[in-house]
mmCIF file of C-alpha atoms in Angstrom:
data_model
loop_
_atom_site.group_PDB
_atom_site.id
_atom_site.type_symbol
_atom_site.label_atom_id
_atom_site.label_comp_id
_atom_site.label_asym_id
_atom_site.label_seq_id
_atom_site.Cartn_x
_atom_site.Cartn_y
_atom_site.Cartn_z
ATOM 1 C CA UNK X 22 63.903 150.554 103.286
ATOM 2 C CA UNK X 23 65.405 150.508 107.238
ATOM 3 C CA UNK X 24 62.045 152.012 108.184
ATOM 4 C CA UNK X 25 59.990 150.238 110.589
ATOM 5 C CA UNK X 26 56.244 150.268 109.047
ATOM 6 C CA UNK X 27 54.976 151.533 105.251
ATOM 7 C CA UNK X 28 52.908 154.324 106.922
ATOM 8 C CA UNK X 29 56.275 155.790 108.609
ATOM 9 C CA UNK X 30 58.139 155.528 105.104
ATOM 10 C CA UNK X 31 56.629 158.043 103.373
ATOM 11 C CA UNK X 32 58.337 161.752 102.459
ATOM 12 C CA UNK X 33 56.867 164.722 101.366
ATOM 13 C CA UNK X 34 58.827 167.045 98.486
ATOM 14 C CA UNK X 35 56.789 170.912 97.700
ATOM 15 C CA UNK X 36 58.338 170.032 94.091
ATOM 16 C CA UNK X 37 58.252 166.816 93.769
ATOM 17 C CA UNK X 38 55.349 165.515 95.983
ATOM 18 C CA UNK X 39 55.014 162.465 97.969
ATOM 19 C CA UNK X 40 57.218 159.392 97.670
ATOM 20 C CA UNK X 41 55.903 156.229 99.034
ATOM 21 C CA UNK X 42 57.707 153.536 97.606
ATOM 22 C CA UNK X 43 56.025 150.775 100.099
ATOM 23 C CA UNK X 44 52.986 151.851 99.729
ATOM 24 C CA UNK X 45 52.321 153.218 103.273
ATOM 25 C CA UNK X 46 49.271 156.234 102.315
ATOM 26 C CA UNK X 47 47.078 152.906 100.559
ATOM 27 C CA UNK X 48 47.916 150.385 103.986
ATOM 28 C CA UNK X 49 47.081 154.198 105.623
ATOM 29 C CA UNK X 50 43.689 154.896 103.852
ATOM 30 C CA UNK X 51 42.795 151.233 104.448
ATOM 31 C CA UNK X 52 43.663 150.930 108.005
ATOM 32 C CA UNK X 53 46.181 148.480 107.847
ATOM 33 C CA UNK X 54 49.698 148.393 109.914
ATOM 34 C CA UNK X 55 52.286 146.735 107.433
ATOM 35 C CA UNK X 56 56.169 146.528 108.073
ATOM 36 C CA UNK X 57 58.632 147.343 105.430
ATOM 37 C CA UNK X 58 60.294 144.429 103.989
ATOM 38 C CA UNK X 59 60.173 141.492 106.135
ATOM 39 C CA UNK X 60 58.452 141.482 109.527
ATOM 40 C CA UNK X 61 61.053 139.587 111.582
ATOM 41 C CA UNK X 62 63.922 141.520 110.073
ATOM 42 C CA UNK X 63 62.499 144.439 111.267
ATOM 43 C CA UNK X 64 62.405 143.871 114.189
ATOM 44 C CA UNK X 65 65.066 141.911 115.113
ATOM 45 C CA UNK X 66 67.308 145.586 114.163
ATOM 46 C CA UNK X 67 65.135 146.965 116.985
ATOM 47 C CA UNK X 68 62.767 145.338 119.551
ATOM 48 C CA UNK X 69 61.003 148.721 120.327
ATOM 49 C CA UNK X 70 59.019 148.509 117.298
ATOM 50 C CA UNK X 71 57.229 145.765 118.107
ATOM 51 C CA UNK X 72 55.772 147.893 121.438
ATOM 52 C CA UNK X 73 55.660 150.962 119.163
ATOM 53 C CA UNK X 74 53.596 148.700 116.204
ATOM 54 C CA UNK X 75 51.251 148.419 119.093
ATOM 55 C CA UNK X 76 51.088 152.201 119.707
ATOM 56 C CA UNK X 77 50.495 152.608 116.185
ATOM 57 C CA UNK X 78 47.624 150.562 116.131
ATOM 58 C CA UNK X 79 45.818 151.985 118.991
ATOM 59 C CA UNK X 80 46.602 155.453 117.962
ATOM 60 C CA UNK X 81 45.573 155.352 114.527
ATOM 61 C CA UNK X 82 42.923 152.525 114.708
ATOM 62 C CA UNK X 83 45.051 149.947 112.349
ATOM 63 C CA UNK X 84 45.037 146.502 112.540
ATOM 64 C CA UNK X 85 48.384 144.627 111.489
ATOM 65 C CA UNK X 86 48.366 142.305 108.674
ATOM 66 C CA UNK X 87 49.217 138.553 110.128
ATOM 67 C CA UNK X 88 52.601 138.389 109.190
ATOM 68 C CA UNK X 89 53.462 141.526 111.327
ATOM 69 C CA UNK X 90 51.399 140.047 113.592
ATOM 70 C CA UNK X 91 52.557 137.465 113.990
ATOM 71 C CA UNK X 92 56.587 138.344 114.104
ATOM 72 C CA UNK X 93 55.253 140.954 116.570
ATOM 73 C CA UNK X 94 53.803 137.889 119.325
ATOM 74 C CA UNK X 95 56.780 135.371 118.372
ATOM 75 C CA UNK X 96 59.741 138.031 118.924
ATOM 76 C CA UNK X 97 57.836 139.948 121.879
ATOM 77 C CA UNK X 98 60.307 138.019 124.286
ATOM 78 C CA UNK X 99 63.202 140.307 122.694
ATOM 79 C CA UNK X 100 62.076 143.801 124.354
ATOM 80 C CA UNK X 101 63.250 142.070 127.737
ATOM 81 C CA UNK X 102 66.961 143.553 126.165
ATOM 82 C CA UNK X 103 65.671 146.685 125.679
ATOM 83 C CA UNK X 104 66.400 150.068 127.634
ATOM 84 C CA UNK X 105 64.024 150.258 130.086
ATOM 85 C CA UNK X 106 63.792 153.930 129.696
ATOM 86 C CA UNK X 107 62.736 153.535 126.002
ATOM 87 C CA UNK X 108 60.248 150.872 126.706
ATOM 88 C CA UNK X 109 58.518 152.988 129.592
ATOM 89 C CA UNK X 110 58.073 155.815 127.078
ATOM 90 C CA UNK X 111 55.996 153.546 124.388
ATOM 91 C CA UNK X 112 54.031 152.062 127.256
ATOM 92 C CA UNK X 113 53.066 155.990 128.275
ATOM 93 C CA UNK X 114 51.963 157.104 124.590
ATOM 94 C CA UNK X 115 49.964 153.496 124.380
ATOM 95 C CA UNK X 116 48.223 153.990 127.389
ATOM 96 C CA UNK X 117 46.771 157.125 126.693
ATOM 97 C CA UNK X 118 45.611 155.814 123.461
ATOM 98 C CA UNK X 119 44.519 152.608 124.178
ATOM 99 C CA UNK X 120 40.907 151.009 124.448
ATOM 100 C CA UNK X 121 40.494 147.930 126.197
ATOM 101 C CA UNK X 122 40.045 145.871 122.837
ATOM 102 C CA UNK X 123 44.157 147.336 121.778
ATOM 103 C CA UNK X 124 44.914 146.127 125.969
ATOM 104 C CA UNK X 125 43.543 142.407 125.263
ATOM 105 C CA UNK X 126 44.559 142.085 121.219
ATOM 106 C CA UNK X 127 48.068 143.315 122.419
ATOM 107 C CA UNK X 128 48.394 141.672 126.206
ATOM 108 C CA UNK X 129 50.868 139.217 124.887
ATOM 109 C CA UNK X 130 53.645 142.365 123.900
ATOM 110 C CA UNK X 131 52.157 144.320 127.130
ATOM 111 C CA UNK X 132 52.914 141.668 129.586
ATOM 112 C CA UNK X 133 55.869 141.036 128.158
ATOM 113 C CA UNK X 134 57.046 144.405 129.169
ATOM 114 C CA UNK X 135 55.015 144.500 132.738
ATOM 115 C CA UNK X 136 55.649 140.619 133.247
ATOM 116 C CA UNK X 137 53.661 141.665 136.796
ATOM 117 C CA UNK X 138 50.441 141.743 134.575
ATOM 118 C CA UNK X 139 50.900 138.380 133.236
ATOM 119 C CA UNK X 140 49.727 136.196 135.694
ATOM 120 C CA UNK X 141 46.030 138.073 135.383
ATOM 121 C CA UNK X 142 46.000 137.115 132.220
ATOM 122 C CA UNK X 143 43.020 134.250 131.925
ATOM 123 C CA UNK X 144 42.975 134.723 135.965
ATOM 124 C CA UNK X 145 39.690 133.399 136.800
ATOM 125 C CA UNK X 146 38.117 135.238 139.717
ATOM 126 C CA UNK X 147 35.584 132.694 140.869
ATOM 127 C CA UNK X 148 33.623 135.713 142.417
ATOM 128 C CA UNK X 149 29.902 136.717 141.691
ATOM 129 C CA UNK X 150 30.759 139.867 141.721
ATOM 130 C CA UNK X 151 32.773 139.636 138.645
ATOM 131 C CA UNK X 152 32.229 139.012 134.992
ATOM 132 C CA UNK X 153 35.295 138.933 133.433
ATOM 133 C CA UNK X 154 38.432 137.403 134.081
ATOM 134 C CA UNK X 155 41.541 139.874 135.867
ATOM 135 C CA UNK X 156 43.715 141.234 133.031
ATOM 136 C CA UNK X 157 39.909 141.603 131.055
ATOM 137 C CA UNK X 158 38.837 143.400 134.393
ATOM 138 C CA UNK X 159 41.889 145.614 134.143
ATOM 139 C CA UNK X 160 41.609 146.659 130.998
ATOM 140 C CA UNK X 161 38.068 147.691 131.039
ATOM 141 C CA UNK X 162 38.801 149.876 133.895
ATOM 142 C CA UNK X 163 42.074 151.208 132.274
ATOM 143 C CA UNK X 164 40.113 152.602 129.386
ATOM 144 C CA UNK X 165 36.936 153.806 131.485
ATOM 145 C CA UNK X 166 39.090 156.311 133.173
ATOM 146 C CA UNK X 167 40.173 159.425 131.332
ATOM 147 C CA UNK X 168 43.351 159.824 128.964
ATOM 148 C CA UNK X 169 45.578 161.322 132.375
ATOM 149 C CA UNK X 170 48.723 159.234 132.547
ATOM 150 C CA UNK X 171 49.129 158.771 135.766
ATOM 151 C CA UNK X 172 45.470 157.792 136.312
ATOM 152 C CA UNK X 173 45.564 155.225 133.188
ATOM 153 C CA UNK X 174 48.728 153.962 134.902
ATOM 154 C CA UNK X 175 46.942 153.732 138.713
ATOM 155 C CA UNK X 176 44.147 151.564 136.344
ATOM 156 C CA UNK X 177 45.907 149.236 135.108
ATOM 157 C CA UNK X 178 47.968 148.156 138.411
ATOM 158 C CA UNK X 179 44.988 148.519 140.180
ATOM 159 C CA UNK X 180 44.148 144.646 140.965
ATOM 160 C CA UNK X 181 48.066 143.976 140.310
ATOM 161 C CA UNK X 182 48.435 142.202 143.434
ATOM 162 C CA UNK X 183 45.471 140.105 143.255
ATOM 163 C CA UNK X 184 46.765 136.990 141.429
ATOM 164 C CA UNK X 185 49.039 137.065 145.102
ATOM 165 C CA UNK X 186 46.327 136.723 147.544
ATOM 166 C CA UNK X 187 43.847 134.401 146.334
ATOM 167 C CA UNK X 188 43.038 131.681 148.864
ATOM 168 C CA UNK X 189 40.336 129.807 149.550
ATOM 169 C CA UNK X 190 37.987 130.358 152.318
ATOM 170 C CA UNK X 191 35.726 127.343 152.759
ATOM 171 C CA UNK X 192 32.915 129.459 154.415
ATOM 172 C CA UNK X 193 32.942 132.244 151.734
ATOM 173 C CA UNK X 194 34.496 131.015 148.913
ATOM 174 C CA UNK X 195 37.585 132.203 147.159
ATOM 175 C CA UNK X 196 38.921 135.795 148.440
ATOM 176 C CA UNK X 197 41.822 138.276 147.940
ATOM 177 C CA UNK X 198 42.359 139.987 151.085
ATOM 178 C CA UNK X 199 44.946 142.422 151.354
ATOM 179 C CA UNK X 200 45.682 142.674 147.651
ATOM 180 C CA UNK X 201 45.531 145.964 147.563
ATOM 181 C CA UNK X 202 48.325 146.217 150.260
ATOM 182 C CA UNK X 203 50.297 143.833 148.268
ATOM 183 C CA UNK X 204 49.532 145.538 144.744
ATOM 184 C CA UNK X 205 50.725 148.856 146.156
ATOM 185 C CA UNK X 206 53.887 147.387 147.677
ATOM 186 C CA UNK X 207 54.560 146.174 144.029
ATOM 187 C CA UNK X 208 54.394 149.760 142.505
ATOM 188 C CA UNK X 209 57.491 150.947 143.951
ATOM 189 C CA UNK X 210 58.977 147.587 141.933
ATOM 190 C CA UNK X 211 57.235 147.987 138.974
ATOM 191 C CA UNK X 212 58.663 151.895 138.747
ATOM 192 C CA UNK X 213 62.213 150.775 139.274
ATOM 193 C CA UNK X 214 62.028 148.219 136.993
ATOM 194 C CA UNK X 215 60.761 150.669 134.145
ATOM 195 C CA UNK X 216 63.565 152.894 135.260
ATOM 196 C CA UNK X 217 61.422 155.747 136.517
ATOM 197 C CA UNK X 218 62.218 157.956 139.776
ATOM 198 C CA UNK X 219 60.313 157.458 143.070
ATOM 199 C CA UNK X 220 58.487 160.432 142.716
ATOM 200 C CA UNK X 221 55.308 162.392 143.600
ATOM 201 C CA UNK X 222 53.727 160.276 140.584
ATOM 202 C CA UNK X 223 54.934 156.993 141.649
ATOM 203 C CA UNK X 224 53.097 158.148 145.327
ATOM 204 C CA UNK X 225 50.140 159.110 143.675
ATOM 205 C CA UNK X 226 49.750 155.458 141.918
ATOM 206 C CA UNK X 227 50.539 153.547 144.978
ATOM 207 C CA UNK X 228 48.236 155.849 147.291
ATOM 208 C CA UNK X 229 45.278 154.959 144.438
ATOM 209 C CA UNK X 230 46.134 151.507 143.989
ATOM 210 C CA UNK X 231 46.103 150.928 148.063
ATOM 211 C CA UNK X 232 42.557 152.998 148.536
ATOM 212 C CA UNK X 233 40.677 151.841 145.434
ATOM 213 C CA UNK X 234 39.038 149.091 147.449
ATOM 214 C CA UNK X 235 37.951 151.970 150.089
ATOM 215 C CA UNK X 236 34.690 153.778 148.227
ATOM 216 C CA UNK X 237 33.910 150.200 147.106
ATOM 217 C CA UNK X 238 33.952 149.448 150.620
ATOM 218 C CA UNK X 239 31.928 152.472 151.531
ATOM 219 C CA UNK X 240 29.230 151.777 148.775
ATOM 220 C CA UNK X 241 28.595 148.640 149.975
ATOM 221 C CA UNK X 242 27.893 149.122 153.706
ATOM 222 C CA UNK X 243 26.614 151.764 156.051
ATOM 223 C CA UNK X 244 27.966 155.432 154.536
ATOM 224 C CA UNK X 245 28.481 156.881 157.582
ATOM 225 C CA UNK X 246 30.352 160.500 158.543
ATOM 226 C CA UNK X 247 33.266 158.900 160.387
ATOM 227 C CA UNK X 248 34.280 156.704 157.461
ATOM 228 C CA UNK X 249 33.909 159.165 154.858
ATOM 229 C CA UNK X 250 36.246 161.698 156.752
ATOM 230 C CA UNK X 251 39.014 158.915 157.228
ATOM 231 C CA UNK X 252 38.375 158.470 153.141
ATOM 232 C CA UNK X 253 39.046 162.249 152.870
ATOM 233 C CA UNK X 254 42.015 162.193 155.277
ATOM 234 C CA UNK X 255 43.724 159.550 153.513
ATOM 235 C CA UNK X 256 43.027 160.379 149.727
ATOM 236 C CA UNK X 257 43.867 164.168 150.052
ATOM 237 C CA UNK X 258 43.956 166.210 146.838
ATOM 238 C CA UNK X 259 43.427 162.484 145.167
ATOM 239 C CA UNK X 260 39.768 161.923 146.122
ATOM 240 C CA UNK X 261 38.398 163.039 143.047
ATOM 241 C CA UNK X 262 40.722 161.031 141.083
ATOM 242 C CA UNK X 263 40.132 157.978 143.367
ATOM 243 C CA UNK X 264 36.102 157.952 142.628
ATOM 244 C CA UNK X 265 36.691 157.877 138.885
ATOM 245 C CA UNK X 266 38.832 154.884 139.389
ATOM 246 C CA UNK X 267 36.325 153.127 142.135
ATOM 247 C CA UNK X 268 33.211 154.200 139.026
ATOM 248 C CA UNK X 269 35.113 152.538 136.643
ATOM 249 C CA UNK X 270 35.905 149.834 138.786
ATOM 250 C CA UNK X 271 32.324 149.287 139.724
ATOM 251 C CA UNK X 272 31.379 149.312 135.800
ATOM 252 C CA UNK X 273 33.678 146.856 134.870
ATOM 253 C CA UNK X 274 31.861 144.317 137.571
ATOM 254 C CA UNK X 275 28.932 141.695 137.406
ATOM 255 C CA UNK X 276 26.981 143.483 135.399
ATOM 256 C CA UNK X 277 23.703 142.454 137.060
ATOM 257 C CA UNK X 278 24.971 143.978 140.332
ATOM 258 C CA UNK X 279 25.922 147.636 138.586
ATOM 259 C CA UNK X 280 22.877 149.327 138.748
ATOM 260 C CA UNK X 281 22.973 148.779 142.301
ATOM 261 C CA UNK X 282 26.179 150.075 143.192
ATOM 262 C CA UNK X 283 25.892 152.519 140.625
ATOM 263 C CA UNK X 284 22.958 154.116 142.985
ATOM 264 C CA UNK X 285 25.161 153.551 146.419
ATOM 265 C CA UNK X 286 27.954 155.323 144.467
ATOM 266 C CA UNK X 287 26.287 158.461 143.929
ATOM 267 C CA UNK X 288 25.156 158.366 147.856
ATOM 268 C CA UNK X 289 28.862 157.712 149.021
ATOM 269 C CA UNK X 290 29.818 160.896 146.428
ATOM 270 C CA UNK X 291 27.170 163.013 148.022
ATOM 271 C CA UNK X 292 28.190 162.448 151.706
ATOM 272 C CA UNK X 293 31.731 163.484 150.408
ATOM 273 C CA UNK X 294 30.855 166.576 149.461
ATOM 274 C CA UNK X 295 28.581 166.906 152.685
ATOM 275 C CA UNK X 296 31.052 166.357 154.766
ATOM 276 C CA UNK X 297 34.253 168.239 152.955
ATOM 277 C CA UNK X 298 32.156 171.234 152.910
ATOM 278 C CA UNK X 299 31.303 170.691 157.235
ATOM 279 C CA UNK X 300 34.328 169.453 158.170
ATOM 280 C CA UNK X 301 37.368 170.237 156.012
ATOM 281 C CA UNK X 302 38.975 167.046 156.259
ATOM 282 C CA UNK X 303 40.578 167.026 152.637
ATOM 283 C CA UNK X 304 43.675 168.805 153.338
ATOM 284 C CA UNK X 305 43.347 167.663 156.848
ATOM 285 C CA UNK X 306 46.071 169.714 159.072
ATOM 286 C CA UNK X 307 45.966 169.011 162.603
ATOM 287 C CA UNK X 308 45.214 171.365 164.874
ATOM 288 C CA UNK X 309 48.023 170.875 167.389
ATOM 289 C CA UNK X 310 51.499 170.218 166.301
ATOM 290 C CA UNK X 311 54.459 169.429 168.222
ATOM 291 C CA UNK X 312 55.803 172.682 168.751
ATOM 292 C CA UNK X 313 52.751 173.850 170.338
ATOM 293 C CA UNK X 314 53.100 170.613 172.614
ATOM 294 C CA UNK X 315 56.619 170.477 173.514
ATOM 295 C CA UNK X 316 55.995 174.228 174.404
ATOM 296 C CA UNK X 317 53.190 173.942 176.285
ATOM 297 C CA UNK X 318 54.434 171.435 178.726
ATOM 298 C CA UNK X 319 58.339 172.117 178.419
ATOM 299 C CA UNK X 320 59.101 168.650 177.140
ATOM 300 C CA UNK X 321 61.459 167.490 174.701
ATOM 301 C CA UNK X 322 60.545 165.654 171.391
ATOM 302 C CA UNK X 323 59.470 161.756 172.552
ATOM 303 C CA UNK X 324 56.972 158.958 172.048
ATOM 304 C CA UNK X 325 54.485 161.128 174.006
ATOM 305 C CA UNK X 326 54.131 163.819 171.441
ATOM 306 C CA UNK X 327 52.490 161.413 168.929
ATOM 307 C CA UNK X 328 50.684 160.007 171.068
ATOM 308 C CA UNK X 329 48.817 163.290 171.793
ATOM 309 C CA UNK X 330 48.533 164.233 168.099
ATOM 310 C CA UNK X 331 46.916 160.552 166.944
ATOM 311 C CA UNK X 332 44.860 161.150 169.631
ATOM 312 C CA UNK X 333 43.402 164.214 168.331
ATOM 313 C CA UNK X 334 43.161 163.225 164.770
ATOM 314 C CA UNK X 335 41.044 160.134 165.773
ATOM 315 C CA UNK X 336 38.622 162.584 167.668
ATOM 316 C CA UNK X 337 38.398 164.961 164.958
ATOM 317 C CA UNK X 338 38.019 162.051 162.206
ATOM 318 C CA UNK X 339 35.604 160.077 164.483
ATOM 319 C CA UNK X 340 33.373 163.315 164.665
ATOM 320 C CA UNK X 341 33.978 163.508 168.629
ATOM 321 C CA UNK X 342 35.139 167.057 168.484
ATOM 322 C CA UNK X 343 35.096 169.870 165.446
ATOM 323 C CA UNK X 344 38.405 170.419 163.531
ATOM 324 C CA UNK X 345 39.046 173.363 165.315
ATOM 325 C CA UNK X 346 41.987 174.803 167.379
ATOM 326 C CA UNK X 347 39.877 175.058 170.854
ATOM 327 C CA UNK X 348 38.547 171.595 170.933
ATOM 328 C CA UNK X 349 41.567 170.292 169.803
ATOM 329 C CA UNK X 350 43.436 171.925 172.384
ATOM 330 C CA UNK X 351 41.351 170.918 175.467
ATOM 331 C CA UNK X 352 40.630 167.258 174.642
ATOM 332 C CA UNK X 353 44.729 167.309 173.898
ATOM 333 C CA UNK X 354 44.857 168.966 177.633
ATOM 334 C CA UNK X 355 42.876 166.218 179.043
ATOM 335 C CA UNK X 356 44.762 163.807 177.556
ATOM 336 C CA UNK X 357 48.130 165.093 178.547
ATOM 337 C CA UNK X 358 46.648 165.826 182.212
ATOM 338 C CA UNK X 359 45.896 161.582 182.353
ATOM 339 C CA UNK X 360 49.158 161.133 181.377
ATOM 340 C CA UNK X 361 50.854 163.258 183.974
ATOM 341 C CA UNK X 362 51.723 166.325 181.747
ATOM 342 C CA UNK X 363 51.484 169.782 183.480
ATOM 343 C CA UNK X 364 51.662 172.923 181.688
ATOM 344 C CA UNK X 365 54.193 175.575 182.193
ATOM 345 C CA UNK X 366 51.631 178.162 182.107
#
């Protein structure tokens, strides 16, 4: 009777079968998430259930009755008391499960426990180039992308910083510049908050939520070598990953303008491969380090040393030279030699 819903209140005996005294294999069979007893009562004894009800639903394709429905949307405000650590687990079992219909029914429990999401909620874009409004875009992409966590999570936050930089340009209109800076300055936030460690997977959201705007950017102007080896460069191992969230992004757009990018899309995913395979820029190493340097010219570490290296890596990313140790090494020479450096040898 202290159970949470009639489907989870059920017990199975080899001699004496299954007891169900709420009735939770008939709200089962008809698809139907019911609490036991009294909605609010349950839970008021613990908050959690109302974010695991949710789970529920989108796992197993119920749909709560209106009284737990209800109770679920008028005591959402008492997960705020909740462990974070608890609440960060539901969220990572829903989002695996969830379409973008359980993201929308359910954005009022959702935002409740991401209060960064809220303000896309009914966030009118005012841009051609989208259909729906920002927490609608979201979730659409969120559920185009495959069930990976960390990907689902990258998804959603995508556009998290967009609500932030909307301002109004009187010669194009209303634009979010830099919100992809901003969004990925709030993932560090959003992870503490949650109680999760700044970790490789908290890197690998922020990287994707500060390049998803980059293939999008690619796809709809000139595709040419030197941007997609800076793309490479700066997505790493992640480029694959990144594409599936810039496809779904596209998707989830004005759909009168998909076909379109749909076909520069495939272009900008050809040229990658084209140019991973010529110039090896995905795990991009540089040819000279700072070993090499400080040996060459007997110099200690200093500004100088960078300066060298960036100098390089533009040159190889730009296409000026091949990412290879002897053209590294003499345009490095040259460099050095304008800036007064003489080697020891």
């Amino acid at each position: 009777s202290r159970r949470d819903f009639t489907v989870n209140a059920m017990a199975w005996s080899p001699t004496r079968g299954l007891k169900d005294p709420f009735g939770g294999a008939q709200d089962l069979k008809a698809g139907v998430l019911r609490t036991v007893g009294t909605a609010a009562d349950r839970f008021r004894e613990d908050a959690l259930r109302i974010l695991r009800g949710v789970r529920f639903a989108a796992r197993f394709r119920l749909q709560p009755e209106q009284q737990t429905y209800d109770a679920m949307l008028q005591l959402a405000p008492l997960m705020d008391s909740l462990a974070r650590e608890r609440v960060y687990s539901e969220l990572c079992k829903l989002l695996l499960w969830a379409t973008d219909r359980d993201l929308l029914h359910y954005a009022p429990m959702i935002t409740q426990v991401i209060p960064e999401l809220a303000p896309a909620l009914g966030f009118d874009q005012r841009s051609r180039y989208h259909a729906f409004d920002l927490y609608t875009h979201m979730a659409h992409v969120t559920a185009s992308v495959p069930r990976e966590l960390t990907l689902r999570w990258a998804a959603l936050l995508h556009d998290v910083g967009k609500a932030r930089t909307r301002r109004y340009d009187p010669s194009v209109g209303w634009t979010f510049h830099g919100h992809e800076v901003v969004g990925g300055r709030m993932v560090p936030k959003i992870f503490a908050s949650l109680k999760l460690p700044q970790n490789e997977k908290m890197d690998y959201v922020k990287k994707l939520v500060e390049l998803h705007l980059r293939p999008i950017a690619l796809v709809t102007e000139e595709v040419t070598d030197s941007a997609v080896r800076r793309l490479l460069f700066e997505a790493g191992d992640d480029i694959d990953d990144l594409m599936i969230l810039c496809h779904g992004d596209i998707t989830s757009k004005n759909l009168r303008k998909v076909e379109r990018l749909h076909a520069n899309f495939e272009l900008v995913q050809r040229k990658l491969v084209e140019v991973e395979e010529k110039d090896a820029i995905r795990n991009f190493k540089n040819p000279i380090d700072g070993d090499y340097i400080m040996k060459l010219f007997g110099i200690e570490p200093c500004r100088t040393i960078g300066e060298l290296k960036e100098y390089v890596k533009e040159a190889i990313l730009n296409g000026d030279i091949p990412n290879e140790f002897e053209a590294a090494d003499a345009l490095m020479r040259g460099r050095a030699a304008e800036l007064g450096l003489v080697p020891r040898e």
